[in-house]
């Protein structure tokens, strides 16, 4: 697996980040921007659902409210509030959700009872089963930030898995993925080498490359949620602190 970006390089600038998609969606609707915005909603829905649940909503209400929030977002009702200077998709989404919950959820609830549209953006059963395994000792904002960071990690792992699949080595990824979060001293390179059918030295190199590529993709995923890739190191520190909360 070849490395494409050195981990020692500065933040990369992405001309079309996910945040820029949100900003562009304020313009007259196009099929491309609508599809991209819905993809964003599908990628980041769970942190917002967890926030609603931690705010005291029951599972059915949290599911309805989160669905309705995304429906309204997709209809571009609130995108005029998106501010490039704030620079974070994370901040925009949670602030928009707070506004929705405090100002408009009763009206949305009445609309649903009156036969509102059904627009399934996420798996509601999966949402609650996942929420049941999360820490419930955190405040809603802390829960949101932690789940945002975990979502970015999931996106990173999925991209890595896809790269191995493209290289026709999906089995290698399943063997090596345990190396991603393990301390270097705790990795059993001999066992990995045996499973991979290579020498131990080759297994060490493969694990090193995987960890390096993981860091690169994780930085890219975070950059995609910033306006122009700026403040990446600050966002990395923020998310690391969120993950460390118990």
PDB file of C-alpha atoms in Angstrom:
ATOM      1  CA  UNK A   1       0.000   0.000   0.000  1.00  0.00           C
ATOM      2  CA  UNK A   2       1.668   3.233  -1.093  1.00  0.00           C
ATOM      3  CA  UNK A   3       1.519   6.449   0.901  1.00  0.00           C
ATOM      4  CA  UNK A   4       0.143   9.430  -0.968  1.00  0.00           C
ATOM      5  CA  UNK A   5       0.667  12.219   1.564  1.00  0.00           C
ATOM      6  CA  UNK A   6       3.487  12.577   4.058  1.00  0.00           C
ATOM      7  CA  UNK A   7       2.303  12.879   7.649  1.00  0.00           C
ATOM      8  CA  UNK A   8       4.923  15.619   8.078  1.00  0.00           C
ATOM      9  CA  UNK A   9       3.286  17.849   5.486  1.00  0.00           C
ATOM     10  CA  UNK A  10       1.051  20.725   6.481  1.00  0.00           C
ATOM     11  CA  UNK A  11      -2.732  20.600   6.147  1.00  0.00           C
ATOM     12  CA  UNK A  12      -3.932  20.017   2.621  1.00  0.00           C
ATOM     13  CA  UNK A  13      -6.382  22.447   1.094  1.00  0.00           C
ATOM     14  CA  UNK A  14      -9.434  20.867  -0.481  1.00  0.00           C
ATOM     15  CA  UNK A  15     -11.130  23.044  -3.116  1.00  0.00           C
ATOM     16  CA  UNK A  16     -14.453  21.276  -2.557  1.00  0.00           C
ATOM     17  CA  UNK A  17     -14.738  20.337   1.105  1.00  0.00           C
ATOM     18  CA  UNK A  18     -17.933  19.092   2.663  1.00  0.00           C
ATOM     19  CA  UNK A  19     -18.257  22.472   4.349  1.00  0.00           C
ATOM     20  CA  UNK A  20     -17.950  24.250   1.002  1.00  0.00           C
ATOM     21  CA  UNK A  21     -20.789  22.030  -0.257  1.00  0.00           C
ATOM     22  CA  UNK A  22     -22.996  23.404   2.518  1.00  0.00           C
ATOM     23  CA  UNK A  23     -22.033  26.956   1.606  1.00  0.00           C
ATOM     24  CA  UNK A  24     -22.608  26.323  -2.091  1.00  0.00           C
ATOM     25  CA  UNK A  25     -26.021  24.857  -1.340  1.00  0.00           C
ATOM     26  CA  UNK A  26     -27.198  28.348  -0.371  1.00  0.00           C
ATOM     27  CA  UNK A  27     -27.124  29.148  -4.067  1.00  0.00           C
ATOM     28  CA  UNK A  28     -29.937  28.147  -6.441  1.00  0.00           C
ATOM     29  CA  UNK A  29     -30.622  24.450  -6.085  1.00  0.00           C
ATOM     30  CA  UNK A  30     -28.823  22.026  -8.351  1.00  0.00           C
ATOM     31  CA  UNK A  31     -29.019  18.205  -8.431  1.00  0.00           C
ATOM     32  CA  UNK A  32     -25.304  18.030  -7.611  1.00  0.00           C
ATOM     33  CA  UNK A  33     -25.462  20.208  -4.507  1.00  0.00           C
ATOM     34  CA  UNK A  34     -28.652  18.501  -3.299  1.00  0.00           C
ATOM     35  CA  UNK A  35     -27.061  15.053  -3.645  1.00  0.00           C
ATOM     36  CA  UNK A  36     -23.863  16.190  -1.937  1.00  0.00           C
ATOM     37  CA  UNK A  37     -25.758  17.756   0.943  1.00  0.00           C
ATOM     38  CA  UNK A  38     -27.808  14.614   1.485  1.00  0.00           C
ATOM     39  CA  UNK A  39     -24.572  12.594   1.520  1.00  0.00           C
ATOM     40  CA  UNK A  40     -23.292  14.881   4.276  1.00  0.00           C
ATOM     41  CA  UNK A  41     -26.442  14.316   6.296  1.00  0.00           C
ATOM     42  CA  UNK A  42     -26.109  10.561   5.933  1.00  0.00           C
ATOM     43  CA  UNK A  43     -22.458  10.689   7.034  1.00  0.00           C
ATOM     44  CA  UNK A  44     -22.966  12.837  10.139  1.00  0.00           C
ATOM     45  CA  UNK A  45     -26.463  12.074  11.384  1.00  0.00           C
ATOM     46  CA  UNK A  46     -25.555  10.013  14.439  1.00  0.00           C
ATOM     47  CA  UNK A  47     -23.765  12.703  16.515  1.00  0.00           C
ATOM     48  CA  UNK A  48     -26.850  14.886  16.091  1.00  0.00           C
ATOM     49  CA  UNK A  49     -29.188  12.046  17.053  1.00  0.00           C
ATOM     50  CA  UNK A  50     -27.074  11.387  20.165  1.00  0.00           C
ATOM     51  CA  UNK A  51     -27.276  15.074  21.071  1.00  0.00           C
ATOM     52  CA  UNK A  52     -31.083  15.000  20.865  1.00  0.00           C
ATOM     53  CA  UNK A  53     -31.261  11.877  23.032  1.00  0.00           C
ATOM     54  CA  UNK A  54     -28.892  13.333  25.640  1.00  0.00           C
ATOM     55  CA  UNK A  55     -31.083  16.447  25.692  1.00  0.00           C
ATOM     56  CA  UNK A  56     -33.814  14.317  27.238  1.00  0.00           C
ATOM     57  CA  UNK A  57     -35.913  13.269  24.263  1.00  0.00           C
ATOM     58  CA  UNK A  58     -37.428   9.786  24.124  1.00  0.00           C
ATOM     59  CA  UNK A  59     -36.271   7.438  21.330  1.00  0.00           C
ATOM     60  CA  UNK A  60     -39.384   8.016  19.152  1.00  0.00           C
ATOM     61  CA  UNK A  61     -39.242  11.795  19.604  1.00  0.00           C
ATOM     62  CA  UNK A  62     -35.473  11.884  19.030  1.00  0.00           C
ATOM     63  CA  UNK A  63     -35.884   9.889  15.835  1.00  0.00           C
ATOM     64  CA  UNK A  64     -38.657  12.150  14.559  1.00  0.00           C
ATOM     65  CA  UNK A  65     -36.850  15.351  15.504  1.00  0.00           C
ATOM     66  CA  UNK A  66     -33.570  14.317  13.926  1.00  0.00           C
ATOM     67  CA  UNK A  67     -35.306  13.227  10.743  1.00  0.00           C
ATOM     68  CA  UNK A  68     -37.249  16.496  10.576  1.00  0.00           C
ATOM     69  CA  UNK A  69     -34.113  18.536  11.214  1.00  0.00           C
ATOM     70  CA  UNK A  70     -32.368  16.955   8.255  1.00  0.00           C
ATOM     71  CA  UNK A  71     -35.421  17.308   6.045  1.00  0.00           C
ATOM     72  CA  UNK A  72     -35.477  21.032   6.738  1.00  0.00           C
ATOM     73  CA  UNK A  73     -31.757  21.332   6.226  1.00  0.00           C
ATOM     74  CA  UNK A  74     -32.017  19.559   2.890  1.00  0.00           C
ATOM     75  CA  UNK A  75     -34.779  21.933   1.871  1.00  0.00           C
ATOM     76  CA  UNK A  76     -32.245  24.764   2.359  1.00  0.00           C
ATOM     77  CA  UNK A  77     -34.376  26.582   4.905  1.00  0.00           C
ATOM     78  CA  UNK A  78     -31.490  27.347   7.245  1.00  0.00           C
ATOM     79  CA  UNK A  79     -28.457  27.376   4.978  1.00  0.00           C
ATOM     80  CA  UNK A  80     -28.404  31.153   4.825  1.00  0.00           C
ATOM     81  CA  UNK A  81     -27.135  31.025   8.406  1.00  0.00           C
ATOM     82  CA  UNK A  82     -24.019  29.111   7.358  1.00  0.00           C
ATOM     83  CA  UNK A  83     -21.030  31.345   8.010  1.00  0.00           C
ATOM     84  CA  UNK A  84     -17.719  30.636   6.287  1.00  0.00           C
ATOM     85  CA  UNK A  85     -15.866  32.606   8.950  1.00  0.00           C
ATOM     86  CA  UNK A  86     -16.952  30.160  11.646  1.00  0.00           C
ATOM     87  CA  UNK A  87     -15.119  27.550   9.641  1.00  0.00           C
ATOM     88  CA  UNK A  88     -16.513  24.288  10.994  1.00  0.00           C
ATOM     89  CA  UNK A  89     -19.264  22.056   9.672  1.00  0.00           C
ATOM     90  CA  UNK A  90     -19.409  20.562  13.177  1.00  0.00           C
ATOM     91  CA  UNK A  91     -20.269  23.918  14.744  1.00  0.00           C
ATOM     92  CA  UNK A  92     -22.798  24.855  12.075  1.00  0.00           C
ATOM     93  CA  UNK A  93     -24.755  21.609  12.366  1.00  0.00           C
ATOM     94  CA  UNK A  94     -24.987  21.533  16.159  1.00  0.00           C
ATOM     95  CA  UNK A  95     -25.926  25.235  16.381  1.00  0.00           C
ATOM     96  CA  UNK A  96     -28.604  24.740  13.718  1.00  0.00           C
ATOM     97  CA  UNK A  97     -29.908  21.724  15.639  1.00  0.00           C
ATOM     98  CA  UNK A  98     -30.060  23.684  18.891  1.00  0.00           C
ATOM     99  CA  UNK A  99     -32.040  26.400  17.139  1.00  0.00           C
ATOM    100  CA  UNK A 100     -34.408  23.797  15.756  1.00  0.00           C
ATOM    101  CA  UNK A 101     -34.935  22.160  19.143  1.00  0.00           C
ATOM    102  CA  UNK A 102     -35.497  25.404  21.033  1.00  0.00           C
ATOM    103  CA  UNK A 103     -37.602  27.289  18.504  1.00  0.00           C
ATOM    104  CA  UNK A 104     -39.283  24.966  16.048  1.00  0.00           C
ATOM    105  CA  UNK A 105     -39.628  21.414  17.281  1.00  0.00           C
ATOM    106  CA  UNK A 106     -43.184  21.846  18.549  1.00  0.00           C
ATOM    107  CA  UNK A 107     -44.325  23.168  15.185  1.00  0.00           C
ATOM    108  CA  UNK A 108     -42.500  20.306  13.431  1.00  0.00           C
ATOM    109  CA  UNK A 109     -44.138  17.794  15.762  1.00  0.00           C
ATOM    110  CA  UNK A 110     -47.602  19.192  14.998  1.00  0.00           C
ATOM    111  CA  UNK A 111     -46.826  19.039  11.280  1.00  0.00           C
ATOM    112  CA  UNK A 112     -45.891  15.360  11.567  1.00  0.00           C
ATOM    113  CA  UNK A 113     -49.071  14.528  13.477  1.00  0.00           C
ATOM    114  CA  UNK A 114     -51.007  16.201  10.682  1.00  0.00           C
ATOM    115  CA  UNK A 115     -49.646  13.793   8.095  1.00  0.00           C
ATOM    116  CA  UNK A 116     -46.211  15.208   7.384  1.00  0.00           C
ATOM    117  CA  UNK A 117     -43.873  13.634   4.888  1.00  0.00           C
ATOM    118  CA  UNK A 118     -41.802  10.552   5.642  1.00  0.00           C
ATOM    119  CA  UNK A 119     -38.192  10.907   4.599  1.00  0.00           C
ATOM    120  CA  UNK A 120     -36.016   8.174   6.106  1.00  0.00           C
ATOM    121  CA  UNK A 121     -32.469   9.517   6.288  1.00  0.00           C
ATOM    122  CA  UNK A 122     -31.105   7.003   8.751  1.00  0.00           C
ATOM    123  CA  UNK A 123     -31.754   3.656  10.376  1.00  0.00           C
ATOM    124  CA  UNK A 124     -33.751   4.500  13.489  1.00  0.00           C
ATOM    125  CA  UNK A 125     -33.422   1.028  15.005  1.00  0.00           C
ATOM    126  CA  UNK A 126     -29.648   1.130  14.599  1.00  0.00           C
ATOM    127  CA  UNK A 127     -29.560   4.633  16.096  1.00  0.00           C
ATOM    128  CA  UNK A 128     -31.097   3.515  19.365  1.00  0.00           C
ATOM    129  CA  UNK A 129     -29.104   0.288  19.621  1.00  0.00           C
ATOM    130  CA  UNK A 130     -25.900   2.291  19.177  1.00  0.00           C
ATOM    131  CA  UNK A 131     -27.009   4.935  21.646  1.00  0.00           C
ATOM    132  CA  UNK A 132     -27.628   2.236  24.263  1.00  0.00           C
ATOM    133  CA  UNK A 133     -23.917   1.320  24.171  1.00  0.00           C
ATOM    134  CA  UNK A 134     -22.636   4.910  24.448  1.00  0.00           C
ATOM    135  CA  UNK A 135     -21.543   6.676  27.611  1.00  0.00           C
ATOM    136  CA  UNK A 136     -24.473   8.498  29.210  1.00  0.00           C
ATOM    137  CA  UNK A 137     -22.380  10.482  31.704  1.00  0.00           C
ATOM    138  CA  UNK A 138     -21.568  13.301  29.283  1.00  0.00           C
ATOM    139  CA  UNK A 139     -23.457  16.522  28.682  1.00  0.00           C
ATOM    140  CA  UNK A 140     -25.243  16.869  25.324  1.00  0.00           C
ATOM    141  CA  UNK A 141     -22.487  19.037  23.800  1.00  0.00           C
ATOM    142  CA  UNK A 142     -19.797  16.644  25.016  1.00  0.00           C
ATOM    143  CA  UNK A 143     -21.761  13.705  23.637  1.00  0.00           C
ATOM    144  CA  UNK A 144     -22.065  15.430  20.278  1.00  0.00           C
ATOM    145  CA  UNK A 145     -18.336  16.203  20.038  1.00  0.00           C
ATOM    146  CA  UNK A 146     -17.346  12.691  21.071  1.00  0.00           C
ATOM    147  CA  UNK A 147     -19.698  11.080  18.567  1.00  0.00           C
ATOM    148  CA  UNK A 148     -18.532  13.500  15.872  1.00  0.00           C
ATOM    149  CA  UNK A 149     -14.950  12.369  16.467  1.00  0.00           C
ATOM    150  CA  UNK A 150     -15.999   8.705  16.412  1.00  0.00           C
ATOM    151  CA  UNK A 151     -17.888   9.277  13.169  1.00  0.00           C
ATOM    152  CA  UNK A 152     -14.758  10.730  11.582  1.00  0.00           C
ATOM    153  CA  UNK A 153     -12.805   7.675  12.762  1.00  0.00           C
ATOM    154  CA  UNK A 154     -15.445   5.383  11.218  1.00  0.00           C
ATOM    155  CA  UNK A 155     -15.241   7.277   7.919  1.00  0.00           C
ATOM    156  CA  UNK A 156     -11.455   6.952   8.013  1.00  0.00           C
ATOM    157  CA  UNK A 157     -11.531   3.210   8.653  1.00  0.00           C
ATOM    158  CA  UNK A 158     -14.092   2.712   5.885  1.00  0.00           C
ATOM    159  CA  UNK A 159     -11.874   4.579   3.423  1.00  0.00           C
ATOM    160  CA  UNK A 160      -8.905   2.435   4.414  1.00  0.00           C
ATOM    161  CA  UNK A 161     -10.961  -0.719   3.962  1.00  0.00           C
ATOM    162  CA  UNK A 162     -12.030   0.481   0.520  1.00  0.00           C
ATOM    163  CA  UNK A 163      -8.410   1.126  -0.478  1.00  0.00           C
ATOM    164  CA  UNK A 164      -7.472  -2.427   0.441  1.00  0.00           C
ATOM    165  CA  UNK A 165     -10.490  -3.730  -1.479  1.00  0.00           C
ATOM    166  CA  UNK A 166      -9.438  -1.776  -4.567  1.00  0.00           C
ATOM    167  CA  UNK A 167      -5.954  -3.269  -4.182  1.00  0.00           C
ATOM    168  CA  UNK A 168      -7.639  -6.702  -3.917  1.00  0.00           C
ATOM    169  CA  UNK A 169      -6.283  -7.216  -0.398  1.00  0.00           C
ATOM    170  CA  UNK A 170      -9.363  -6.978   1.839  1.00  0.00           C
ATOM    171  CA  UNK A 171      -8.104  -9.860   3.965  1.00  0.00           C
ATOM    172  CA  UNK A 172      -4.896  -7.996   4.749  1.00  0.00           C
ATOM    173  CA  UNK A 173      -6.876  -5.091   6.145  1.00  0.00           C
ATOM    174  CA  UNK A 174      -8.907  -7.340   8.433  1.00  0.00           C
ATOM    175  CA  UNK A 175      -5.657  -8.789   9.778  1.00  0.00           C
ATOM    176  CA  UNK A 176      -3.875  -5.468  10.224  1.00  0.00           C
ATOM    177  CA  UNK A 177      -6.722  -3.233  11.429  1.00  0.00           C
ATOM    178  CA  UNK A 178      -6.122  -4.181  15.074  1.00  0.00           C
ATOM    179  CA  UNK A 179      -2.773  -2.374  14.761  1.00  0.00           C
ATOM    180  CA  UNK A 180      -4.469   0.969  14.219  1.00  0.00           C
ATOM    181  CA  UNK A 181      -5.325   1.826  17.819  1.00  0.00           C
ATOM    182  CA  UNK A 182      -2.861  -0.456  19.580  1.00  0.00           C
ATOM    183  CA  UNK A 183       0.284   0.826  21.296  1.00  0.00           C
ATOM    184  CA  UNK A 184       3.335  -0.025  19.258  1.00  0.00           C
ATOM    185  CA  UNK A 185       4.719  -2.235  21.998  1.00  0.00           C
ATOM    186  CA  UNK A 186       1.560  -4.303  22.180  1.00  0.00           C
ATOM    187  CA  UNK A 187       1.313  -5.265  18.492  1.00  0.00           C
ATOM    188  CA  UNK A 188       1.923  -8.968  17.880  1.00  0.00           C
ATOM    189  CA  UNK A 189       3.863  -8.696  14.632  1.00  0.00           C
ATOM    190  CA  UNK A 190       4.725 -12.405  14.639  1.00  0.00           C
ATOM    191  CA  UNK A 191       1.049 -13.380  14.686  1.00  0.00           C
ATOM    192  CA  UNK A 192       0.221 -10.823  11.994  1.00  0.00           C
ATOM    193  CA  UNK A 193       3.090 -12.100   9.838  1.00  0.00           C
ATOM    194  CA  UNK A 194       1.828 -15.666  10.144  1.00  0.00           C
ATOM    195  CA  UNK A 195      -1.687 -14.648   9.114  1.00  0.00           C
ATOM    196  CA  UNK A 196      -0.401 -12.551   6.221  1.00  0.00           C
ATOM    197  CA  UNK A 197       1.994 -15.247   5.067  1.00  0.00           C
ATOM    198  CA  UNK A 198       5.004 -12.908   5.174  1.00  0.00           C
ATOM    199  CA  UNK A 199       8.110 -12.410   7.294  1.00  0.00           C
ATOM    200  CA  UNK A 200       7.816 -10.491  10.555  1.00  0.00           C
ATOM    201  CA  UNK A 201       9.774  -7.550   9.135  1.00  0.00           C
ATOM    202  CA  UNK A 202       7.317  -7.237   6.279  1.00  0.00           C
ATOM    203  CA  UNK A 203       4.420  -7.292   8.743  1.00  0.00           C
ATOM    204  CA  UNK A 204       6.034  -4.438  10.687  1.00  0.00           C
ATOM    205  CA  UNK A 205       6.370  -2.394   7.505  1.00  0.00           C
ATOM    206  CA  UNK A 206       2.755  -3.111   6.540  1.00  0.00           C
ATOM    207  CA  UNK A 207       1.506  -2.073   9.980  1.00  0.00           C
ATOM    208  CA  UNK A 208       3.605   1.105   9.881  1.00  0.00           C
ATOM    209  CA  UNK A 209       2.223   2.040   6.466  1.00  0.00           C
ATOM    210  CA  UNK A 210      -1.320   1.338   7.580  1.00  0.00           C
ATOM    211  CA  UNK A 211      -0.985   3.542  10.658  1.00  0.00           C
ATOM    212  CA  UNK A 212       0.594   6.313   8.592  1.00  0.00           C
ATOM    213  CA  UNK A 213      -2.142   6.134   5.968  1.00  0.00           C
ATOM    214  CA  UNK A 214      -4.747   6.149   8.741  1.00  0.00           C
ATOM    215  CA  UNK A 215      -3.337   9.417  10.097  1.00  0.00           C
ATOM    216  CA  UNK A 216      -3.327  10.935   6.613  1.00  0.00           C
ATOM    217  CA  UNK A 217      -6.940  10.001   5.899  1.00  0.00           C
ATOM    218  CA  UNK A 218      -8.101  11.104   9.348  1.00  0.00           C
ATOM    219  CA  UNK A 219      -6.556  14.531   8.760  1.00  0.00           C
ATOM    220  CA  UNK A 220      -8.254  14.661   5.358  1.00  0.00           C
ATOM    221  CA  UNK A 221     -11.627  13.761   6.851  1.00  0.00           C
ATOM    222  CA  UNK A 222     -11.283  16.537   9.428  1.00  0.00           C
ATOM    223  CA  UNK A 223     -10.126  18.987   6.774  1.00  0.00           C
ATOM    224  CA  UNK A 224     -13.273  18.160   4.825  1.00  0.00           C
ATOM    225  CA  UNK A 225     -15.338  19.605   7.690  1.00  0.00           C
ATOM    226  CA  UNK A 226     -13.426  22.902   7.738  1.00  0.00           C
ATOM    227  CA  UNK A 227     -13.942  25.838   5.416  1.00  0.00           C
ATOM    228  CA  UNK A 228     -10.531  25.674   3.758  1.00  0.00           C
ATOM    229  CA  UNK A 229      -8.469  23.153   5.738  1.00  0.00           C
ATOM    230  CA  UNK A 230      -7.397  25.877   8.165  1.00  0.00           C
ATOM    231  CA  UNK A 231      -7.182  25.352  11.928  1.00  0.00           C
ATOM    232  CA  UNK A 232      -6.694  21.631  11.359  1.00  0.00           C
ATOM    233  CA  UNK A 233      -4.319  21.134  14.280  1.00  0.00           C
ATOM    234  CA  UNK A 234      -6.695  22.957  16.623  1.00  0.00           C
ATOM    235  CA  UNK A 235      -9.583  20.762  15.492  1.00  0.00           C
ATOM    236  CA  UNK A 236      -7.440  17.648  15.932  1.00  0.00           C
ATOM    237  CA  UNK A 237      -6.726  18.643  19.536  1.00  0.00           C
ATOM    238  CA  UNK A 238     -10.378  19.373  20.188  1.00  0.00           C
ATOM    239  CA  UNK A 239     -11.487  15.986  18.864  1.00  0.00           C
ATOM    240  CA  UNK A 240      -8.723  14.156  20.749  1.00  0.00           C
ATOM    241  CA  UNK A 241      -9.961  15.735  23.974  1.00  0.00           C
ATOM    242  CA  UNK A 242     -13.533  14.740  23.096  1.00  0.00           C
ATOM    243  CA  UNK A 243     -12.500  11.124  22.558  1.00  0.00           C
ATOM    244  CA  UNK A 244     -10.686  11.073  25.922  1.00  0.00           C
ATOM    245  CA  UNK A 245     -13.828  11.961  27.880  1.00  0.00           C
ATOM    246  CA  UNK A 246     -15.435   9.166  29.872  1.00  0.00           C
TER     247      UNK A 246
END
